[in-house]
mmCIF file of C-alpha atoms in Angstrom:
data_model
loop_
_atom_site.group_PDB
_atom_site.id
_atom_site.type_symbol
_atom_site.label_atom_id
_atom_site.label_comp_id
_atom_site.label_asym_id
_atom_site.label_seq_id
_atom_site.Cartn_x
_atom_site.Cartn_y
_atom_site.Cartn_z
ATOM 1 C CA MET A 1 -1.319 30.432 -14.162
ATOM 2 C CA SER A 2 -0.906 30.676 -10.225
ATOM 3 C CA VAL A 3 0.692 27.550 -8.458
ATOM 4 C CA ARG A 4 -0.329 26.753 -4.929
ATOM 5 C CA ASP A 5 2.302 25.416 -2.228
ATOM 6 C CA THR A 6 0.179 22.291 -2.264
ATOM 7 C CA ASP A 7 0.665 21.420 -5.714
ATOM 8 C CA VAL A 8 2.916 18.766 -7.603
ATOM 9 C CA GLU A 9 4.158 18.202 -11.684
ATOM 10 C CA ARG A 10 2.204 14.928 -12.156
ATOM 11 C CA ARG A 11 4.641 12.514 -13.950
ATOM 12 C CA GLY A 12 2.553 9.648 -14.654
ATOM 13 C CA SER A 13 -0.578 8.106 -14.192
ATOM 14 C CA SER A 14 0.466 4.107 -12.960
ATOM 15 C CA LEU A 15 -1.175 5.216 -9.476
ATOM 16 C CA SER A 16 -4.249 7.195 -11.401
ATOM 17 C CA GLY A 17 -7.837 6.369 -9.906
ATOM 18 C CA LYS A 18 -6.162 4.215 -7.401
ATOM 19 C CA ARG A 19 -7.484 4.834 -3.768
ATOM 20 C CA ILE A 20 -4.026 4.187 -1.350
ATOM 21 C CA LEU A 21 -3.801 3.945 1.896
ATOM 22 C CA VAL A 22 -0.439 4.814 3.675
ATOM 23 C CA GLY A 23 0.770 3.275 7.186
ATOM 24 C CA VAL A 24 3.503 5.280 8.681
ATOM 25 C CA THR A 25 4.986 3.900 11.555
ATOM 26 C CA GLY A 26 7.740 5.018 14.507
ATOM 27 C CA GLY A 27 10.975 4.451 12.588
ATOM 28 C CA ILE A 28 12.910 7.434 12.359
ATOM 29 C CA ALA A 29 12.997 7.452 8.150
ATOM 30 C CA ALA A 30 9.483 8.622 9.002
ATOM 31 C CA VAL A 31 11.090 12.098 8.479
ATOM 32 C CA ASP A 32 10.933 11.035 4.810
ATOM 33 C CA THR A 33 7.393 10.312 4.946
ATOM 34 C CA VAL A 34 6.535 13.989 3.126
ATOM 35 C CA ARG A 35 8.915 13.344 0.371
ATOM 36 C CA LEU A 36 7.031 10.023 -0.512
ATOM 37 C CA LEU A 37 3.808 11.077 -0.288
ATOM 38 C CA ARG A 38 4.300 14.232 -2.808
ATOM 39 C CA GLU A 39 5.675 11.748 -5.176
ATOM 40 C CA MET A 40 2.936 8.928 -4.783
ATOM 41 C CA ARG A 41 0.645 12.361 -5.899
ATOM 42 C CA ARG A 42 2.932 12.724 -8.686
ATOM 43 C CA HIS A 43 1.748 9.936 -10.182
ATOM 44 C CA GLY A 44 -1.713 10.068 -9.327
ATOM 45 C CA ALA A 45 -2.644 8.936 -6.154
ATOM 46 C CA GLU A 46 -5.326 9.590 -4.130
ATOM 47 C CA MET A 47 -4.751 8.289 -0.395
ATOM 48 C CA LEU A 48 -5.375 8.487 3.394
ATOM 49 C CA VAL A 49 -2.791 8.309 5.610
ATOM 50 C CA ILE A 50 -2.743 6.662 8.949
ATOM 51 C CA MET A 51 0.152 6.904 11.086
ATOM 52 C CA THR A 52 1.073 5.272 14.897
ATOM 53 C CA GLU A 53 1.060 7.191 17.900
ATOM 54 C CA SER A 54 4.757 6.210 17.883
ATOM 55 C CA ALA A 55 5.632 7.854 14.287
ATOM 56 C CA GLN A 56 3.751 11.113 14.994
ATOM 57 C CA ARG A 57 6.729 11.586 17.680
ATOM 58 C CA VAL A 58 9.182 11.871 14.303
ATOM 59 C CA ILE A 59 6.648 13.545 12.353
ATOM 60 C CA THR A 60 3.876 15.878 12.569
ATOM 61 C CA PRO A 61 0.117 14.704 11.248
ATOM 62 C CA LEU A 62 0.381 18.299 9.836
ATOM 63 C CA ALA A 63 3.227 18.182 7.655
ATOM 64 C CA VAL A 64 1.774 14.564 6.319
ATOM 65 C CA GLU A 65 -1.812 16.382 5.834
ATOM 66 C CA TRP A 66 0.366 18.575 4.074
ATOM 67 C CA ALA A 67 2.113 16.612 1.567
ATOM 68 C CA SER A 68 -0.356 14.008 1.415
ATOM 69 C CA GLN A 69 -3.685 16.556 1.090
ATOM 70 C CA CYS A 70 -5.533 14.053 2.195
ATOM 71 C CA GLU A 71 -7.088 13.001 5.612
ATOM 72 C CA VAL A 72 -4.689 11.572 8.273
ATOM 73 C CA ILE A 73 -5.933 9.359 10.460
ATOM 74 C CA THR A 74 -3.782 9.412 14.227
ATOM 75 C CA ASP A 75 -6.490 7.544 16.696
ATOM 76 C CA TRP A 76 -9.355 5.928 16.862
ATOM 77 C CA ASP A 77 -12.646 7.271 15.413
ATOM 78 C CA GLY A 78 -16.395 6.581 15.238
ATOM 79 C CA ASP A 79 -15.997 6.507 11.697
ATOM 80 C CA MET A 80 -13.628 3.023 11.079
ATOM 81 C CA LYS A 81 -12.608 4.602 7.605
ATOM 82 C CA GLN A 82 -9.725 1.952 7.995
ATOM 83 C CA LEU A 83 -11.885 -0.135 7.146
ATOM 84 C CA GLU A 84 -12.328 0.801 3.850
ATOM 85 C CA ASP A 85 -11.756 -1.084 0.522
ATOM 86 C CA VAL A 86 -8.732 0.557 -0.870
ATOM 87 C CA ASP A 87 -6.370 -0.865 -3.614
ATOM 88 C CA ALA A 88 -3.557 -1.223 -1.738
ATOM 89 C CA ILE A 89 -1.839 -0.608 1.572
ATOM 90 C CA LEU A 90 2.063 0.991 1.376
ATOM 91 C CA VAL A 91 3.595 0.703 5.116
ATOM 92 C CA ALA A 92 6.977 3.358 4.568
ATOM 93 C CA PRO A 93 8.409 2.631 6.985
ATOM 94 C CA ALA A 94 7.603 -0.527 8.388
ATOM 95 C CA THR A 95 9.048 -1.331 12.061
ATOM 96 C CA ARG A 96 10.191 -5.100 12.692
ATOM 97 C CA ASN A 97 7.932 -4.189 15.736
ATOM 98 C CA THR A 98 4.590 -3.075 13.635
ATOM 99 C CA ILE A 99 5.319 -6.482 11.005
ATOM 100 C CA ALA A 100 5.413 -9.053 13.853
ATOM 101 C CA ALA A 101 1.839 -7.515 15.353
ATOM 102 C CA HIS A 102 0.389 -8.124 11.758
ATOM 103 C CA LEU A 103 1.826 -11.404 11.376
ATOM 104 C CA HIS A 104 0.093 -12.361 14.770
ATOM 105 C CA GLY A 105 -3.484 -10.942 14.122
ATOM 106 C CA MET A 106 -2.792 -7.874 16.779
ATOM 107 C CA GLN A 107 -5.146 -5.018 16.679
ATOM 108 C CA GLN A 108 -3.042 -2.400 17.823
ATOM 109 C CA GLY A 109 -4.104 0.839 16.628
ATOM 110 C CA PRO A 110 -6.263 1.583 13.063
ATOM 111 C CA LEU A 111 -2.886 0.772 10.785
ATOM 112 C CA LEU A 112 -3.085 -3.113 11.767
ATOM 113 C CA MET A 113 -6.594 -3.492 11.989
ATOM 114 C CA ALA A 114 -7.198 -2.108 8.035
ATOM 115 C CA LEU A 115 -3.865 -4.386 7.363
ATOM 116 C CA SER A 116 -6.093 -7.066 8.503
ATOM 117 C CA ALA A 117 -9.137 -6.219 6.347
ATOM 118 C CA ALA A 118 -6.800 -5.839 4.060
ATOM 119 C CA ARG A 119 -5.220 -10.369 4.258
ATOM 120 C CA SER A 120 -9.142 -10.946 4.588
ATOM 121 C CA ARG A 121 -9.702 -9.018 0.519
ATOM 122 C CA ASP A 122 -6.228 -10.447 -0.632
ATOM 123 C CA THR A 123 -5.621 -6.481 -1.051
ATOM 124 C CA HIS A 124 -2.030 -5.821 -2.380
ATOM 125 C CA VAL A 125 0.495 -4.660 0.468
ATOM 126 C CA LEU A 126 4.133 -3.572 0.263
ATOM 127 C CA MET A 127 6.064 -2.916 3.453
ATOM 128 C CA VAL A 128 9.098 -1.100 3.874
ATOM 129 C CA PRO A 129 11.262 -1.878 6.974
ATOM 130 C CA SER A 130 13.608 0.235 7.971
ATOM 131 C CA MET A 131 16.168 -0.790 11.446
ATOM 132 C CA HIS A 132 19.918 -0.934 12.301
ATOM 133 C CA ALA A 133 22.046 -4.020 11.328
ATOM 134 C CA ASP A 134 22.221 -6.212 14.270
ATOM 135 C CA LEU A 135 18.101 -5.869 14.176
ATOM 136 C CA ALA A 136 17.367 -7.087 10.272
ATOM 137 C CA ASP A 137 20.044 -9.826 10.539
ATOM 138 C CA ASP A 138 18.410 -11.272 13.435
ATOM 139 C CA PRO A 139 17.291 -14.591 12.567
ATOM 140 C CA VAL A 140 13.762 -13.884 14.099
ATOM 141 C CA THR A 141 13.276 -10.939 11.512
ATOM 142 C CA ASP A 142 14.433 -13.417 8.229
ATOM 143 C CA ASP A 143 11.492 -15.910 9.921
ATOM 144 C CA ILE A 144 9.260 -12.286 10.372
ATOM 145 C CA VAL A 145 9.984 -11.485 6.102
ATOM 146 C CA GLU A 146 9.555 -14.583 5.109
ATOM 147 C CA ARG A 147 6.301 -15.195 6.840
ATOM 148 C CA LEU A 148 5.410 -12.003 5.145
ATOM 149 C CA ARG A 149 6.275 -13.108 1.211
ATOM 150 C CA GLU A 150 4.407 -16.346 2.037
ATOM 151 C CA GLU A 151 1.435 -14.201 2.693
ATOM 152 C CA GLY A 152 1.730 -12.626 -0.805
ATOM 153 C CA ILE A 153 3.380 -9.418 0.682
ATOM 154 C CA ASP A 154 6.051 -7.442 -0.978
ATOM 155 C CA VAL A 155 8.838 -6.491 0.851
ATOM 156 C CA LEU A 156 11.688 -4.340 0.151
ATOM 157 C CA TRP A 157 14.381 -3.730 2.064
ATOM 158 C CA GLY A 158 16.886 -0.266 1.412
ATOM 159 C CA ASP A 159 20.515 -0.786 1.582
ATOM 160 C CA LEU A 160 23.279 -1.335 4.425
ATOM 161 C CA GLU A 161 24.297 2.032 4.899
ATOM 162 C CA GLU A 162 26.024 3.520 8.698
ATOM 163 C CA GLY A 163 24.800 0.335 10.283
ATOM 164 C CA LYS A 164 21.356 0.255 9.004
ATOM 165 C CA ARG A 165 18.987 -1.024 6.413
ATOM 166 C CA LYS A 166 17.106 1.961 5.310
ATOM 167 C CA THR A 167 14.417 2.721 3.472
ATOM 168 C CA PRO A 168 15.379 3.290 -0.272
ATOM 169 C CA ASN A 169 14.622 6.418 -2.065
ATOM 170 C CA HIS A 170 10.895 7.740 -2.674
ATOM 171 C CA GLU A 171 11.181 7.172 -6.499
ATOM 172 C CA HIS A 172 12.493 3.578 -5.962
ATOM 173 C CA VAL A 173 9.122 3.059 -3.088
ATOM 174 C CA VAL A 174 7.034 3.768 -5.673
ATOM 175 C CA ALA A 175 7.922 2.309 -8.559
ATOM 176 C CA ARG A 176 8.095 -0.373 -6.788
ATOM 177 C CA PHE A 177 4.763 0.033 -5.315
ATOM 178 C CA ALA A 178 2.756 0.739 -8.772
ATOM 179 C CA HIS A 179 4.758 -2.017 -10.384
ATOM 180 C CA GLY A 180 3.109 -4.169 -7.480
ATOM 181 C CA ILE A 181 -0.572 -2.747 -7.709
ATOM 182 C CA ASN A 182 -0.549 -2.907 -11.980
ATOM 183 C CA ALA A 183 1.327 -6.222 -12.489
ATOM 184 C CA THR A 184 -1.791 -8.170 -11.992
ATOM 185 C CA ALA A 185 -3.919 -6.050 -14.488
ATOM 186 C CA PRO A 186 -5.211 -7.424 -17.591
ATOM 187 C CA ASN A 187 -2.491 -7.539 -20.754
ATOM 188 C CA ARG A 188 0.385 -7.506 -18.733
ATOM 189 C CA LYS A 189 3.382 -8.536 -20.879
ATOM 190 C CA SER A 190 6.808 -9.332 -21.163
ATOM 191 C CA VAL A 191 9.479 -6.569 -22.676
ATOM 192 C CA VAL A 192 12.538 -5.909 -23.633
ATOM 193 C CA VAL A 193 13.824 -2.250 -24.328
ATOM 194 C CA THR A 194 17.118 -1.709 -25.800
ATOM 195 C CA LEU A 195 18.342 2.090 -25.284
ATOM 196 C CA GLY A 196 21.614 4.019 -25.633
ATOM 197 C CA GLY A 197 24.354 4.418 -28.153
ATOM 198 C CA THR A 198 26.732 1.628 -28.824
ATOM 199 C CA TYR A 199 30.699 1.501 -29.209
ATOM 200 C CA SER A 200 33.560 0.056 -31.685
ATOM 201 C CA PRO A 201 37.409 0.258 -30.601
ATOM 202 C CA ILE A 202 39.455 1.448 -32.865
ATOM 203 C CA ASP A 203 42.005 0.321 -30.308
ATOM 204 C CA ASP A 204 41.892 0.204 -26.661
ATOM 205 C CA VAL A 205 41.576 3.143 -25.380
ATOM 206 C CA ARG A 206 39.815 5.027 -28.637
ATOM 207 C CA GLY A 207 36.888 4.109 -30.792
ATOM 208 C CA ILE A 208 34.040 5.654 -32.401
ATOM 209 C CA GLN A 209 30.428 5.829 -30.561
ATOM 210 C CA ASN A 210 26.972 7.245 -31.727
ATOM 211 C CA THR A 211 25.488 10.283 -30.078
ATOM 212 C CA SER A 212 22.574 8.790 -27.419
ATOM 213 C CA SER A 213 22.081 9.657 -23.548
ATOM 214 C CA GLY A 214 19.843 6.586 -22.850
ATOM 215 C CA ALA A 215 17.282 9.234 -21.141
ATOM 216 C CA THR A 216 14.244 8.321 -24.207
ATOM 217 C CA GLY A 217 14.539 4.166 -23.443
ATOM 218 C CA TYR A 218 15.230 4.790 -19.795
ATOM 219 C CA ALA A 219 12.023 6.861 -19.649
ATOM 220 C CA ILE A 220 9.787 4.027 -21.836
ATOM 221 C CA ALA A 221 10.792 1.003 -19.685
ATOM 222 C CA ASP A 222 10.520 2.848 -16.392
ATOM 223 C CA SER A 223 6.769 4.022 -17.486
ATOM 224 C CA LEU A 224 6.280 0.463 -18.584
ATOM 225 C CA TYR A 225 7.551 -0.849 -15.453
ATOM 226 C CA ARG A 226 5.632 1.393 -13.207
ATOM 227 C CA HIS A 227 2.134 -0.218 -15.592
ATOM 228 C CA GLY A 228 3.446 -3.553 -14.503
ATOM 229 C CA HIS A 229 5.211 -4.745 -17.462
ATOM 230 C CA ASP A 230 7.933 -7.053 -17.034
ATOM 231 C CA VAL A 231 10.853 -5.044 -18.522
ATOM 232 C CA THR A 232 14.145 -5.795 -19.519
ATOM 233 C CA CYS A 233 16.683 -3.349 -20.513
ATOM 234 C CA VAL A 234 19.649 -3.940 -22.826
ATOM 235 C CA VAL A 235 21.924 -1.161 -22.058
ATOM 236 C CA GLY A 236 24.525 0.233 -24.141
ATOM 237 C CA LYS A 237 26.710 3.594 -23.717
ATOM 238 C CA THR A 238 24.958 6.273 -21.784
ATOM 239 C CA SER A 239 25.256 9.187 -20.308
ATOM 240 C CA VAL A 240 21.658 9.575 -17.586
ATOM 241 C CA PRO A 241 21.404 7.796 -14.321
ATOM 242 C CA GLU A 242 20.216 4.037 -14.443
ATOM 243 C CA PRO A 243 17.093 4.339 -12.544
ATOM 244 C CA GLY A 244 18.090 1.596 -9.650
ATOM 245 C CA TRP A 245 14.446 -0.333 -9.405
ATOM 246 C CA LEU A 246 14.313 -1.504 -13.190
ATOM 247 C CA PRO A 247 14.281 -5.268 -12.382
ATOM 248 C CA LEU A 248 16.766 -6.192 -15.112
ATOM 249 C CA CYS A 249 19.408 -4.174 -17.294
ATOM 250 C CA ILE A 250 22.049 -5.953 -19.252
ATOM 251 C CA PRO A 251 25.098 -3.673 -20.398
ATOM 252 C CA ALA A 252 26.461 -4.541 -24.010
ATOM 253 C CA GLU A 253 27.928 -1.396 -25.321
ATOM 254 C CA ASN A 254 29.728 -3.260 -28.697
ATOM 255 C CA PRO A 255 26.728 -3.633 -31.518
ATOM 256 C CA SER A 256 27.780 -6.929 -31.929
ATOM 257 C CA ASP A 257 27.351 -7.639 -28.382
ATOM 258 C CA MET A 258 23.759 -6.267 -28.123
ATOM 259 C CA LEU A 259 23.196 -8.492 -30.697
ATOM 260 C CA ALA A 260 24.236 -11.600 -29.085
ATOM 261 C CA GLU A 261 21.991 -10.328 -26.277
ATOM 262 C CA LEU A 262 19.168 -9.652 -27.915
ATOM 263 C CA LYS A 263 19.176 -12.930 -29.994
ATOM 264 C CA ALA A 264 19.622 -15.026 -26.526
ATOM 265 C CA LEU A 265 16.496 -13.242 -25.011
ATOM 266 C CA ALA A 266 14.402 -14.217 -28.329
ATOM 267 C CA ASN A 267 14.372 -17.474 -26.636
ATOM 268 C CA ASP A 268 12.296 -16.553 -24.155
ATOM 269 C CA ASP A 269 8.789 -15.270 -24.584
ATOM 270 C CA ILE A 270 9.374 -12.265 -24.782
ATOM 271 C CA GLN A 271 5.702 -10.099 -26.594
ATOM 272 C CA ALA A 272 7.558 -6.905 -27.395
ATOM 273 C CA TRP A 273 10.469 -5.224 -28.410
ATOM 274 C CA VAL A 274 11.448 -1.396 -28.255
ATOM 275 C CA HIS A 275 14.839 -0.254 -29.869
ATOM 276 C CA THR A 276 15.329 2.747 -29.021
ATOM 277 C CA ALA A 277 19.522 2.290 -28.863
ATOM 278 C CA ALA A 278 21.170 4.198 -31.260
ATOM 279 C CA VAL A 279 23.161 1.728 -33.392
ATOM 280 C CA LEU A 280 26.499 1.982 -35.119
ATOM 281 C CA ASP A 281 25.551 1.906 -38.747
ATOM 282 C CA TYR A 282 29.528 1.101 -39.611
ATOM 283 C CA ILE A 283 32.107 -0.416 -36.982
ATOM 284 C CA VAL A 284 35.885 -0.611 -36.991
ATOM 285 C CA GLU A 285 36.773 -3.573 -39.363
ATOM 286 C CA SER A 286 40.268 -4.363 -37.872
ATOM 287 C CA PRO A 287 40.407 -2.857 -33.645
ATOM 288 C CA ALA A 288 43.747 -2.747 -33.219
ATOM 289 C CA GLU A 289 45.773 -4.447 -29.808
ATOM 290 C CA GLY A 290 46.613 -1.990 -27.241
ATOM 291 C CA LYS A 291 47.221 2.129 -28.269
ATOM 292 C CA LEU A 292 48.199 3.197 -31.242
ATOM 293 C CA ALA A 293 51.500 5.525 -31.217
ATOM 294 C CA SER A 294 50.005 9.300 -31.497
ATOM 295 C CA GLN A 295 52.066 11.865 -33.718
ATOM 296 C CA GLN A 296 52.856 9.151 -36.090
ATOM 297 C CA GLY A 297 50.568 10.899 -39.572
ATOM 298 C CA PRO A 298 47.290 10.474 -40.219
ATOM 299 C CA LEU A 299 45.455 7.100 -39.370
ATOM 300 C CA HIS A 300 43.249 5.852 -41.745
ATOM 301 C CA VAL A 301 40.562 3.319 -40.425
ATOM 302 C CA LYS A 302 38.233 0.940 -42.533
ATOM 303 C CA LEU A 303 34.790 1.266 -41.157
ATOM 304 C CA VAL A 304 32.720 -1.435 -42.349
ATOM 305 C CA GLU A 305 28.691 -1.960 -42.492
ATOM 306 C CA GLY A 306 27.409 -3.481 -39.644
ATOM 307 C CA ALA A 307 24.148 -5.733 -38.824
ATOM 308 C CA LYS A 308 20.470 -4.513 -38.762
ATOM 309 C CA HIS A 309 19.650 -5.418 -35.634
ATOM 310 C CA ILE A 310 15.876 -4.879 -36.092
ATOM 311 C CA GLN A 311 16.483 -6.825 -39.530
ATOM 312 C CA GLU A 312 18.414 -9.498 -37.997
ATOM 313 C CA LEU A 313 16.131 -10.449 -35.076
ATOM 314 C CA LYS A 314 12.950 -10.701 -37.699
ATOM 315 C CA GLU A 315 12.419 -14.110 -37.996
ATOM 316 C CA LYS A 316 13.803 -14.912 -34.678
ATOM 317 C CA VAL A 317 10.947 -12.395 -32.953
ATOM 318 C CA ARG A 318 8.023 -12.609 -35.359
ATOM 319 C CA GLY A 319 4.196 -12.034 -34.069
ATOM 320 C CA SER A 320 5.809 -10.154 -31.372
ATOM 321 C CA THR A 321 4.811 -6.221 -31.108
ATOM 322 C CA ARG A 322 8.133 -4.301 -32.722
ATOM 323 C CA ILE A 323 8.346 -0.908 -31.736
ATOM 324 C CA GLY A 324 11.627 1.007 -33.722
ATOM 325 C CA PHE A 325 13.079 4.575 -33.896
ATOM 326 C CA LYS A 326 14.663 6.560 -36.595
ATOM 327 C CA LEU A 327 16.822 9.767 -36.666
ATOM 328 C CA GLU A 328 17.355 11.504 -39.992
ATOM 329 C CA THR A 329 18.947 14.919 -41.171
ATOM 330 C CA GLY A 330 18.454 16.811 -43.476
ATOM 331 C CA ILE A 331 15.799 15.531 -45.570
ATOM 332 C CA LYS A 332 12.092 16.637 -45.771
ATOM 333 C CA GLN A 333 9.206 15.818 -43.683
ATOM 334 C CA ARG A 334 7.534 13.029 -46.695
ATOM 335 C CA ASP A 335 11.179 11.503 -46.829
ATOM 336 C CA LEU A 336 11.228 11.277 -43.097
ATOM 337 C CA ILE A 337 7.752 9.368 -43.620
ATOM 338 C CA HIS A 338 8.960 7.470 -46.474
ATOM 339 C CA ARG A 339 12.037 6.061 -45.143
ATOM 340 C CA ALA A 340 10.207 5.032 -42.045
ATOM 341 C CA THR A 341 7.542 3.301 -43.644
ATOM 342 C CA ALA A 342 9.676 1.237 -45.549
ATOM 343 C CA GLN A 343 11.684 0.197 -42.194
ATOM 344 C CA ILE A 344 8.501 -0.909 -41.309
ATOM 345 C CA GLU A 345 7.724 -3.191 -44.159
ATOM 346 C CA HIS A 346 11.200 -4.327 -44.580
ATOM 347 C CA SER A 347 11.650 -5.320 -41.487
ATOM 348 C CA GLU A 348 8.489 -5.995 -40.182
ATOM 349 C CA MET A 349 8.411 -3.517 -37.929
ATOM 350 C CA THR A 350 4.767 -2.796 -35.492
ATOM 351 C CA ALA A 351 5.464 1.087 -35.961
ATOM 352 C CA VAL A 352 8.204 3.824 -35.945
ATOM 353 C CA VAL A 353 9.183 6.797 -34.527
ATOM 354 C CA ALA A 354 11.117 8.920 -36.359
ATOM 355 C CA ASN A 355 12.566 12.602 -35.952
ATOM 356 C CA ARG A 356 14.433 15.312 -37.900
ATOM 357 C CA LEU A 357 17.851 16.033 -35.482
ATOM 358 C CA GLU A 358 16.913 19.383 -37.050
ATOM 359 C CA ASP A 359 13.450 18.755 -35.082
ATOM 360 C CA LEU A 360 14.262 18.151 -31.455
#
């Protein structure tokens, strides 16, 4: 199958069926608009783009139309499409001039008119400011941003780099935007996701560890977050980057530390638990202090059975949705199903995702 130059690979559905208005203002960060718009399409967004006059001096409307595959409004026109009802508005980059003008009800162009109409409709809006550090640190800017948030507008600042408050990367912006839109949908849940491997020390520099990159857990947490759920991750040892937009990731590499964190979280109102972490079945009974000397002949390490997290949590989280993950090797499919079913019954799981190592 041929692939067109404008095509994107779908990565998710968090913006599917959403009509999004994207405003591009005149900050130099507008050069990232092509990446941002293509990322929006990867998650299913249908867009209408409005560019301010100053934005058109940074990036051309032709490039924006290519990236968005939608109409790009650059000035007033008779159709007044900026007044059409949309599900949400994203302004990136958002200059201080645009932010202040919106707060004071100015109508200097189609974008400000669209924002004014959105305010009357209680439409979700995310603004992503981009400006020099001196402007960002101006107390007037703080006042403007505070007033935006009081109006219910989400404001996403980037990190301070090279004397500028730059916009976060396009994946971060789209994830935060999708979460903001979907957080008000029905049946949003508070969810805990465990992920990564766990580690039991032999001494201060050696240990045993389950093999797990954490990729599956992060992918699940990311999807849940983008669809509006309140996600907390409890993270063991991983080998893949943590999505920087996830709101809370608690490090817990040792099995006992992870269990302690989960028990503490169980005191909150958590509606769902997703256990993707590879928790050690056996841990070192008595870790040595310091570093054991090498070249001393065979080393005997006594392993003892560790706590089963899903079993330990059973009483504390009864009534919540609980998803487990189980990996086996060297067994037949029917035995895999039997063991997964036994785990569901014994630990009161809602479901278990079972795999054989040979099939991965």
